[in-house]
Short mmCIF file of N, CA and C in Angstrom, two decimals:
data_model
loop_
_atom_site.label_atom_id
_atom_site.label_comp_id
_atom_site.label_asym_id
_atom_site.label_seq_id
_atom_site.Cartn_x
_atom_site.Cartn_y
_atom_site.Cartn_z
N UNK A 150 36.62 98.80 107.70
CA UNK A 150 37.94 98.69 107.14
C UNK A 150 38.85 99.67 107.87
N UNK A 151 40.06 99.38 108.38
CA UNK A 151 41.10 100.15 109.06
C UNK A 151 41.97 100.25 108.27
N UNK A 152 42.15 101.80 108.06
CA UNK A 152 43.49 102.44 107.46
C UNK A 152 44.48 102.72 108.62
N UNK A 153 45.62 102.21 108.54
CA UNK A 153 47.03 102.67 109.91
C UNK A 153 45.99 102.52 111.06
N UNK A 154 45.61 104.26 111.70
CA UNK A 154 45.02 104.41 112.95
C UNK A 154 43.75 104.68 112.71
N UNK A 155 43.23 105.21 111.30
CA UNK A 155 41.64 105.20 111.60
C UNK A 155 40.74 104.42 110.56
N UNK A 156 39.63 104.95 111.08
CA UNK A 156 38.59 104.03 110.51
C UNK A 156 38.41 104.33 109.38
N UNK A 157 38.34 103.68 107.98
CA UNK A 157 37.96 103.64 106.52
C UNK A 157 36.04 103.58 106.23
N UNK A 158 35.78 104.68 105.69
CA UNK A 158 34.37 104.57 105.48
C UNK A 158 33.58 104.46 103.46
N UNK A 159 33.64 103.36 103.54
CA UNK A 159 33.16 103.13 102.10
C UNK A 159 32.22 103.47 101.98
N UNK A 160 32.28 104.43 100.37
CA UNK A 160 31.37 105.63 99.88
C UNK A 160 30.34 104.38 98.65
N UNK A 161 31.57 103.87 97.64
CA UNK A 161 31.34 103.63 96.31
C UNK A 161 31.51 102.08 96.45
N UNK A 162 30.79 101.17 95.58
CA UNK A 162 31.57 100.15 95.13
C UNK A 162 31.37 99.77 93.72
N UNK A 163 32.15 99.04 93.01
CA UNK A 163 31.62 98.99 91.93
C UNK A 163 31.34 97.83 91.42
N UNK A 164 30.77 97.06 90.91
CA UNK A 164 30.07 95.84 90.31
C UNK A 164 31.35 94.88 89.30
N UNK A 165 31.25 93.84 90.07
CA UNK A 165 31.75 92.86 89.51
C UNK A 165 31.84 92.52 88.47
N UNK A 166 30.58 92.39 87.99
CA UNK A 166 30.72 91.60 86.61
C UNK A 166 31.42 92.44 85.08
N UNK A 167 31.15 93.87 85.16
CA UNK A 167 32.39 94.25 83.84
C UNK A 167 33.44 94.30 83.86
N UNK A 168 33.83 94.09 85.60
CA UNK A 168 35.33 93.61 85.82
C UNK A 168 35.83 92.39 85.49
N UNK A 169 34.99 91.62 85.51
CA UNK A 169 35.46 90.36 85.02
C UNK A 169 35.24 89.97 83.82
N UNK A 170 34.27 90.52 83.41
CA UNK A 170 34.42 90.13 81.80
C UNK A 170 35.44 91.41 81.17
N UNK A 171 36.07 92.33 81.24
CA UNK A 171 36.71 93.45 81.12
C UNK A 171 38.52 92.31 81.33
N UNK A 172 38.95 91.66 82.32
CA UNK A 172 39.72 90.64 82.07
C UNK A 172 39.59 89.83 81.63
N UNK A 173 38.70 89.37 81.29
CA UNK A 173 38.68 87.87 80.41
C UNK A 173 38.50 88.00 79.09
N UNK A 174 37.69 89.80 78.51
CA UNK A 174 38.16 89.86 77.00
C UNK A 174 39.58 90.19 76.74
N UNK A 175 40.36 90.78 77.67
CA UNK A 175 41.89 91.13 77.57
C UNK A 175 42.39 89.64 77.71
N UNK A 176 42.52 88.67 78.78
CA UNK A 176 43.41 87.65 78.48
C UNK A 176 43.17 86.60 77.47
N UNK A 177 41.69 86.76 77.00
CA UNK A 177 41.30 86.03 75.78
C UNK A 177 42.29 87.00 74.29
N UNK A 178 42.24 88.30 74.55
CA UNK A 178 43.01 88.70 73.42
C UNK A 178 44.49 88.84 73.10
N UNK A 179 44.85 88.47 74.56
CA UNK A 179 46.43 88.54 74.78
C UNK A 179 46.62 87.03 74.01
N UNK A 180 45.95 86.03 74.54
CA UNK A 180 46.74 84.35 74.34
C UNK A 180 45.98 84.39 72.73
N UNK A 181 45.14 84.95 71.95
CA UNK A 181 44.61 84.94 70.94
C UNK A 181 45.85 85.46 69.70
N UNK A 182 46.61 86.41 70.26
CA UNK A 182 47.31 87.33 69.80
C UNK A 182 48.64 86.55 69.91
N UNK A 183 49.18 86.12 71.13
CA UNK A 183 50.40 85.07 71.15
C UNK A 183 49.91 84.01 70.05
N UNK A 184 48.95 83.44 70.27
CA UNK A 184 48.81 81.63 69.35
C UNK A 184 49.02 82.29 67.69
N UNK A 185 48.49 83.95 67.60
CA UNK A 185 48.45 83.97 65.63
C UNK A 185 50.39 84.55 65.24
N UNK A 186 50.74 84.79 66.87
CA UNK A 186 52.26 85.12 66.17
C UNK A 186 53.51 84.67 66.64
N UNK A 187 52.94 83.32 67.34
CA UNK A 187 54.29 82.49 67.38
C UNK A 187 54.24 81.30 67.11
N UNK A 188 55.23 81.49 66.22
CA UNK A 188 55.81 80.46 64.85
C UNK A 188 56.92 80.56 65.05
N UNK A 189 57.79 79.10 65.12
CA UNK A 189 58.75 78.69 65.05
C UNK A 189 59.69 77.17 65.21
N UNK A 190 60.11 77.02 65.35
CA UNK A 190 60.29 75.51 65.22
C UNK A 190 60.76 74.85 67.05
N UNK A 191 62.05 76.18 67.38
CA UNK A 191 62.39 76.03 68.93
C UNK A 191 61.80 77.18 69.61
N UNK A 192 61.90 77.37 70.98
CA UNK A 192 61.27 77.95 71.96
C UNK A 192 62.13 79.33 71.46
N UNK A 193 63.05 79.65 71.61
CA UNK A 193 63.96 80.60 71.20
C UNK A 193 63.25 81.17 70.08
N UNK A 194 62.91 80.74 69.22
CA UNK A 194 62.40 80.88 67.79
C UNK A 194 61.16 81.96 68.20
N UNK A 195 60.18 80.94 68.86
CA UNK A 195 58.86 81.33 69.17
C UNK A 195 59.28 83.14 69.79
N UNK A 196 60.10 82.49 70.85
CA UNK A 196 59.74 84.02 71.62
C UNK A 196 60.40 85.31 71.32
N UNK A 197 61.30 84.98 69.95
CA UNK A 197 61.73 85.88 68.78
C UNK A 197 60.90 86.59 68.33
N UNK A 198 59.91 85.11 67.86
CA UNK A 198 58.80 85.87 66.73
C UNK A 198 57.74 87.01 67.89
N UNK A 199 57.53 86.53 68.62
CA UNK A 199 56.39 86.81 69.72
C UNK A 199 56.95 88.15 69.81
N UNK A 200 58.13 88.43 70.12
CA UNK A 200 58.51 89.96 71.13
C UNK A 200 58.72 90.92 69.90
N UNK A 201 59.69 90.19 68.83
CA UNK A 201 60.05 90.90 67.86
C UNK A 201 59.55 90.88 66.22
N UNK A 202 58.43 90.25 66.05
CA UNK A 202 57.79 89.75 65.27
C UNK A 202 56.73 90.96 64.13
N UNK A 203 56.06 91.13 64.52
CA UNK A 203 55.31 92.23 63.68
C UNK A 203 54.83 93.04 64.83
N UNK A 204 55.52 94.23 64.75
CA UNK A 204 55.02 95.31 65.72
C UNK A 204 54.12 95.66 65.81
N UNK A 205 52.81 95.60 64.80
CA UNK A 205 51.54 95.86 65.43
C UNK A 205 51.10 94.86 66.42
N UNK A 206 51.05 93.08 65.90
CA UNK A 206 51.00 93.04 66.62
C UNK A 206 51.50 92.74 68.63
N UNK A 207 52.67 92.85 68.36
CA UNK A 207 53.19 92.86 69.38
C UNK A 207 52.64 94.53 70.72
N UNK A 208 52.35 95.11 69.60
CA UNK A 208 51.67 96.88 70.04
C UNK A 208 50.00 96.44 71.13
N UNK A 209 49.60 95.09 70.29
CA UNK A 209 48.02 95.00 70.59
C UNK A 209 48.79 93.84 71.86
N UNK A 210 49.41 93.17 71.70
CA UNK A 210 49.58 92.27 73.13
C UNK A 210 49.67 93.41 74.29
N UNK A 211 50.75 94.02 74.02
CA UNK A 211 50.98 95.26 75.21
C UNK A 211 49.82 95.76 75.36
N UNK A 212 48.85 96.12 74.61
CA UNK A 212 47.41 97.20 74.98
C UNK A 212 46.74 96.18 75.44
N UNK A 213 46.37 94.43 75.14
CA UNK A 213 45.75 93.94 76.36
C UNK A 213 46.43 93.72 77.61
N UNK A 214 47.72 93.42 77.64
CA UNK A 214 47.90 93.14 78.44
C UNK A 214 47.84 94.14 79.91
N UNK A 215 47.68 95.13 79.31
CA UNK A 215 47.43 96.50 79.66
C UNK A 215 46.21 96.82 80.42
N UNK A 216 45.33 96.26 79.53
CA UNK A 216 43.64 96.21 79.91
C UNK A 216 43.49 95.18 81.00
N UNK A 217 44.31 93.93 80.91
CA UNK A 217 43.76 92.92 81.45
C UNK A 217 44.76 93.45 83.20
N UNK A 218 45.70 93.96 82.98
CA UNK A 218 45.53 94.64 84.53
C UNK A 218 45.49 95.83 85.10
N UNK A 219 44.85 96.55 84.32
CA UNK A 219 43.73 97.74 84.49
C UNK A 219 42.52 97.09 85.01
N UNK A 220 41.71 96.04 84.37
CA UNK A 220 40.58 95.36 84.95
C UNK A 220 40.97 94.59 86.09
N UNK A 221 42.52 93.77 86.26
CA UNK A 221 42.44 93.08 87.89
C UNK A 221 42.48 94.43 88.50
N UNK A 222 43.45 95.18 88.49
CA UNK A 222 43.38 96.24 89.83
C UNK A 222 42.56 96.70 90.28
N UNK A 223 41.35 97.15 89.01
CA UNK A 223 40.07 97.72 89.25
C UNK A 223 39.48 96.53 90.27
N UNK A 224 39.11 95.50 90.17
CA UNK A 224 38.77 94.23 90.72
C UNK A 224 39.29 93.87 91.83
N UNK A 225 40.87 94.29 92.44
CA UNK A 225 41.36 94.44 93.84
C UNK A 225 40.52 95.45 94.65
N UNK A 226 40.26 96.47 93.90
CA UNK A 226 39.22 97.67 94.92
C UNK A 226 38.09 97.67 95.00
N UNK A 227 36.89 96.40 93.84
CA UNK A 227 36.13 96.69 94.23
C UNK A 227 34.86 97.13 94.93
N UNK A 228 35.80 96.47 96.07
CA UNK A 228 34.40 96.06 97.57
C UNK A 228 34.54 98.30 98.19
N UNK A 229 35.84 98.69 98.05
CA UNK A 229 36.08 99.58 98.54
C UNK A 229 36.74 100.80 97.58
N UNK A 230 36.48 100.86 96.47
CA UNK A 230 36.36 101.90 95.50
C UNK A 230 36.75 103.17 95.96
N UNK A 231 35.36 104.50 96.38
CA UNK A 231 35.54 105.28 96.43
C UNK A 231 35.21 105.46 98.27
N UNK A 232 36.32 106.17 99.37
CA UNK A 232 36.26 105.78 100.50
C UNK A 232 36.88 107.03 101.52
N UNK A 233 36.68 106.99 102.57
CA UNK A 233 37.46 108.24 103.24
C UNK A 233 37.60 107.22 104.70
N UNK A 234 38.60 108.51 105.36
CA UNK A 234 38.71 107.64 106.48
C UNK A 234 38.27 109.23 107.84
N UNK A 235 37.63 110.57 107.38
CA UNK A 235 37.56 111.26 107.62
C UNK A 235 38.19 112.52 107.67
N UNK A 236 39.41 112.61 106.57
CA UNK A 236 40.61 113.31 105.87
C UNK A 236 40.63 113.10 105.12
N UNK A 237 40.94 112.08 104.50
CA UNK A 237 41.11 112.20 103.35
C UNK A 237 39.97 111.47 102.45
N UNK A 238 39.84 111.91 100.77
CA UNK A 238 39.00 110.98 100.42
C UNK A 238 39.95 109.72 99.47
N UNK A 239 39.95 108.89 99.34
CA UNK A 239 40.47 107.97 98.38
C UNK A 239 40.18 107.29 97.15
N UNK A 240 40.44 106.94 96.14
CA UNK A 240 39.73 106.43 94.77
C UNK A 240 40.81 105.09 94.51
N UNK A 241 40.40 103.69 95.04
CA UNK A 241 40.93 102.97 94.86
C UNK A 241 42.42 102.57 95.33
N UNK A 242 43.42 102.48 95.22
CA UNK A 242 44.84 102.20 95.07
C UNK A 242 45.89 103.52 95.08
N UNK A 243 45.20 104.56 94.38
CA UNK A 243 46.13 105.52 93.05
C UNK A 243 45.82 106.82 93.67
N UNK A 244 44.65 107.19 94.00
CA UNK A 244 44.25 108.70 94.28
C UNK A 244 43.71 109.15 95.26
N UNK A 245 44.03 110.29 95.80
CA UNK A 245 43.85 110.97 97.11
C UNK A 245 43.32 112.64 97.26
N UNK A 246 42.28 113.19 97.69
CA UNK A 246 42.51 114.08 98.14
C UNK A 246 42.00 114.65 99.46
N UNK A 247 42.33 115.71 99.68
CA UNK A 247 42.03 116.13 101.21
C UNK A 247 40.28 116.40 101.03
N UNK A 248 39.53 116.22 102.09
CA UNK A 248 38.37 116.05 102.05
C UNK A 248 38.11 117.77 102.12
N UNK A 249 38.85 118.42 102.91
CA UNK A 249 38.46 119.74 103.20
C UNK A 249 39.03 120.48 101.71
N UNK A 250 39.37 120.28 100.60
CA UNK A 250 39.41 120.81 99.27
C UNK A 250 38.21 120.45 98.53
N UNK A 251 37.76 119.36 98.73
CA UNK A 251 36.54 118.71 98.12
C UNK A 251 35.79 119.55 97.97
N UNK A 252 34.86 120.38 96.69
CA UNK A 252 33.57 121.03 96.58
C UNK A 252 32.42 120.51 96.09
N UNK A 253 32.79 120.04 95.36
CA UNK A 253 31.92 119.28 94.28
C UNK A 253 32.12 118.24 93.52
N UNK A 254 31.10 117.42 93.27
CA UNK A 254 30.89 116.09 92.54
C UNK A 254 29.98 116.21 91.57
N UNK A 255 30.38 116.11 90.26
CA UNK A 255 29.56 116.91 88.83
C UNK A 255 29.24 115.57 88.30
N UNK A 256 28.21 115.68 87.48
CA UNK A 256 28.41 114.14 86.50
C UNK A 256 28.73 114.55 84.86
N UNK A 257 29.75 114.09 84.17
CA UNK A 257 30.02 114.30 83.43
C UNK A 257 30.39 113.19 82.21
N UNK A 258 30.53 113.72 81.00
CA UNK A 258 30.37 112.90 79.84
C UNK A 258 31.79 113.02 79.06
N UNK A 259 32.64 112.09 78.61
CA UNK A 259 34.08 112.87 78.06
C UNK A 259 33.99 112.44 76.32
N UNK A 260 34.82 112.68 75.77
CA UNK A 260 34.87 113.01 74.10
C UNK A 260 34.00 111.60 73.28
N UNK A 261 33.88 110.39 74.23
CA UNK A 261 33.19 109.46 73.79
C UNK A 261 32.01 109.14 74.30
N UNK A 262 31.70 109.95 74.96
CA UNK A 262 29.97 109.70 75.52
C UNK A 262 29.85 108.83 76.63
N UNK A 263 31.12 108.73 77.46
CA UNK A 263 30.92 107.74 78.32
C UNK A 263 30.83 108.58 80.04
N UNK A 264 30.16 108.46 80.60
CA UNK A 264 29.58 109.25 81.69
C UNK A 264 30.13 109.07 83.00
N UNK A 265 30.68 109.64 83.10
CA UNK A 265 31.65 109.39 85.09
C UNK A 265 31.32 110.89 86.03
N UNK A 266 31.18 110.32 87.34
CA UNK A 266 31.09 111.39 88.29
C UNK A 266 32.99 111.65 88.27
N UNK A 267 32.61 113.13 88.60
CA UNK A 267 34.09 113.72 88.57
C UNK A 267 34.11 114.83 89.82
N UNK A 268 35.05 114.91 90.31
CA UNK A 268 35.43 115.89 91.98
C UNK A 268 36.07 116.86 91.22
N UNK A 269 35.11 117.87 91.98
CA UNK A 269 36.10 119.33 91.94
C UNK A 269 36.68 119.85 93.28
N UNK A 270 37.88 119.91 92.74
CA UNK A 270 38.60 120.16 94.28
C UNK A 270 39.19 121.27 93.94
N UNK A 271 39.50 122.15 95.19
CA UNK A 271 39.45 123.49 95.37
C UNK A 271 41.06 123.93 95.61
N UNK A 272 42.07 123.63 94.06
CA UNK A 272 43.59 123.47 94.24
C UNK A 272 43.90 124.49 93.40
N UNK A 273 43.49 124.89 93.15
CA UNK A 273 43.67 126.47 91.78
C UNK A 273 43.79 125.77 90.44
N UNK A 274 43.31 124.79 90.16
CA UNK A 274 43.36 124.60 88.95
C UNK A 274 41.64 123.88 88.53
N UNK A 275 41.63 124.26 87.28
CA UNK A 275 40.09 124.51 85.97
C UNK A 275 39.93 123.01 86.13
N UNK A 276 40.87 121.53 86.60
CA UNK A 276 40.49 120.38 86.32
C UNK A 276 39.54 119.78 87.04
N UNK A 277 38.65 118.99 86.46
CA UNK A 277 37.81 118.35 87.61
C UNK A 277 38.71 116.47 87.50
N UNK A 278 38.76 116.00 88.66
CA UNK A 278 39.04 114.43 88.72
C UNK A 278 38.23 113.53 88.47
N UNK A 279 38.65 112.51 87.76
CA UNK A 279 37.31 111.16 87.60
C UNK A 279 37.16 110.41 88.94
N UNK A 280 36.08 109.99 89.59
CA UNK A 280 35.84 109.75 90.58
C UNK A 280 35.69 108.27 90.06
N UNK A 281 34.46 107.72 89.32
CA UNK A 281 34.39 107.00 88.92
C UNK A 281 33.29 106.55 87.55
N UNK A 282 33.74 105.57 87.04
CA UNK A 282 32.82 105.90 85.77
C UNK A 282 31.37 105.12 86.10
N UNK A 283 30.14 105.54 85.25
CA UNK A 283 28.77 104.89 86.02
C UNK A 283 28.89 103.71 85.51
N UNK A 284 28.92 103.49 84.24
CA UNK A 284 29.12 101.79 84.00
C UNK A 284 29.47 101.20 85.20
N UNK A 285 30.68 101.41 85.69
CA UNK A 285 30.74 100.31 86.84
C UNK A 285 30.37 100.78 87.97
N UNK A 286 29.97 101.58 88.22
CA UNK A 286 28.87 102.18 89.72
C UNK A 286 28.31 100.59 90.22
N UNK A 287 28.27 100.17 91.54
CA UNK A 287 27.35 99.78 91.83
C UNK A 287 26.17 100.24 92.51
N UNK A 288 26.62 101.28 92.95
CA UNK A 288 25.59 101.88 93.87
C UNK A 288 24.98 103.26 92.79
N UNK A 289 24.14 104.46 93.20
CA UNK A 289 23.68 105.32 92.46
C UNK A 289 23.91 106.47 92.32
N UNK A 290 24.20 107.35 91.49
CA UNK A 290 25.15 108.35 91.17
C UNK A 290 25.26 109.28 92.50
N UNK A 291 23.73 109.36 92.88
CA UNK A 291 22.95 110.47 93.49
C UNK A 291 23.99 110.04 95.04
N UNK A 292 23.70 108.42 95.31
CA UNK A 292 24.11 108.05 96.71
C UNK A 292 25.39 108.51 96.68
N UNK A 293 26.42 108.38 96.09
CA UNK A 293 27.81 108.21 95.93
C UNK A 293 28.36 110.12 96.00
N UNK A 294 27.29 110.54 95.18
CA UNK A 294 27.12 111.74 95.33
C UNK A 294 26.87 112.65 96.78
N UNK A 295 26.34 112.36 97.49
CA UNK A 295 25.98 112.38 98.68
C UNK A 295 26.44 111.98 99.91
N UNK A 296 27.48 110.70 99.50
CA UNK A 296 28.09 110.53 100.54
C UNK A 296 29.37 111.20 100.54
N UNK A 297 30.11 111.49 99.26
CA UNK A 297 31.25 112.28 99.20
C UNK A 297 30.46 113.55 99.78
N UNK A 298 29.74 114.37 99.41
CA UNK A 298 29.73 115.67 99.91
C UNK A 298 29.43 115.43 101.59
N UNK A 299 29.24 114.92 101.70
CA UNK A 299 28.11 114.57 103.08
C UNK A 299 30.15 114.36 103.93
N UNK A 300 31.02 113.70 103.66
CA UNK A 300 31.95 113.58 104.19
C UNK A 300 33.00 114.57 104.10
N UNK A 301 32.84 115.74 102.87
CA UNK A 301 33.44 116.50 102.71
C UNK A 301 32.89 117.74 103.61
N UNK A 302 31.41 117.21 103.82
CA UNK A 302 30.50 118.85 104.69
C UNK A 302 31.11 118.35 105.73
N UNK A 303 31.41 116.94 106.90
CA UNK A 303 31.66 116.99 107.98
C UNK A 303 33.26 117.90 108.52
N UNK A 304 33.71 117.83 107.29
CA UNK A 304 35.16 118.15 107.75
C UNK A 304 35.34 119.90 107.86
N UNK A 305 34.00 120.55 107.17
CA UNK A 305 33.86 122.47 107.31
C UNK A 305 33.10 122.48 108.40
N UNK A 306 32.47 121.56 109.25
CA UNK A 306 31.44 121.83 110.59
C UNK A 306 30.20 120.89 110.26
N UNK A 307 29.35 122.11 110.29
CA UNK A 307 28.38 121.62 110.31
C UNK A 307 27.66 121.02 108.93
N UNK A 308 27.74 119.40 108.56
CA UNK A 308 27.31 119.06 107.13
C UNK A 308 26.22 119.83 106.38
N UNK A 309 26.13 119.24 105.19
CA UNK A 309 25.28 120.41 104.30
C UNK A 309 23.87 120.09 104.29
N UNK A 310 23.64 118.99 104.74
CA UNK A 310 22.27 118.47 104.29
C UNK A 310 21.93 118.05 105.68
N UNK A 311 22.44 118.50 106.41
CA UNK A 311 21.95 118.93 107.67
C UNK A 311 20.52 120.04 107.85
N UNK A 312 19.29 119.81 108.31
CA UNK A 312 18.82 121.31 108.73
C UNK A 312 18.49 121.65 110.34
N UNK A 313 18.32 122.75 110.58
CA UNK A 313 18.59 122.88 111.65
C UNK A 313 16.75 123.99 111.93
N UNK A 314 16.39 123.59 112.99
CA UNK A 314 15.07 124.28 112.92
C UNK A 314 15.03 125.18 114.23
#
């Protein structure tokens, strides 16, 4: 894969199939959610009731509709997820950082028990970044793990898991 002038090296990818069922329970709940709240006699009517109708649910159309392209976008990246091109590292569409800040790749669990590798990058701040969550890993924590550091060691010299005898 070519970024501008250099070469793109895919780390991560992530698995198809909760992407697609991840859109198809959102557009099943979006048109589920239109058919229980539009009522009306003319089109005008309908898309009264639909926009301005009962704010919850008009609240839950917006949160799938929300989901359902959170899951395509996820689904635009997923051949090439998590990736560098030898500077920088990339996470899909949205996120960037310099490979030479990169320290670490932790695996971590957040307030609901759901488990994602996360980057610690070396910017003066306590946050670590979501890299990506394992549910949709296709590949294995350890690999993904390894290839980020492994691309982050090339850019200080000599890589880490290098030995030298």
């Amino acid at each position: 894969m070519r970024t501008g002038d250099r070469m793109t090296i895919v780390i991560a990818r992530l698995r198809p199939k909760p992407l697609a069922a991840g859109q198809l329970l959102c557009a099943l709940a979006l048109a589920a959610l239109v058919a229980m709240q539009a009522r009306g006699d003319t089109v005008g009517e309908v898309v009264r009731h639909i926009v301005f109708g009962d704010v919850v649910m008009t609240a839950l159309m917006a949160v799938a509709l929300l989901g359902f392209v959170y899951f395509r976008r996820l689904w635009r990246w997923r051949n090439a997820y998590v990736r560098h091109d030898g500077v920088t590292l990339y996470r899909g569409g949205s996120a960037r950082w310099p490979l030479a800040l990169v320290r670490d790749v932790v695996l971590a669990k957040d307030g609901v028990g759901v488990e994602s590798l996360r980057l610690v990058v070396d910017d003066d701040s306590e946050v670590t970044r979501e890299l990506v969550k394992l549910a949709l890993l296709e590949d294995t924590p350890e690999a993904v793990r390894g290839g980020v550091m492994f691309a982050a060691a090339g850019m200080r010299g000599v890589p880490g898991g290098v030995t030298v005898n």
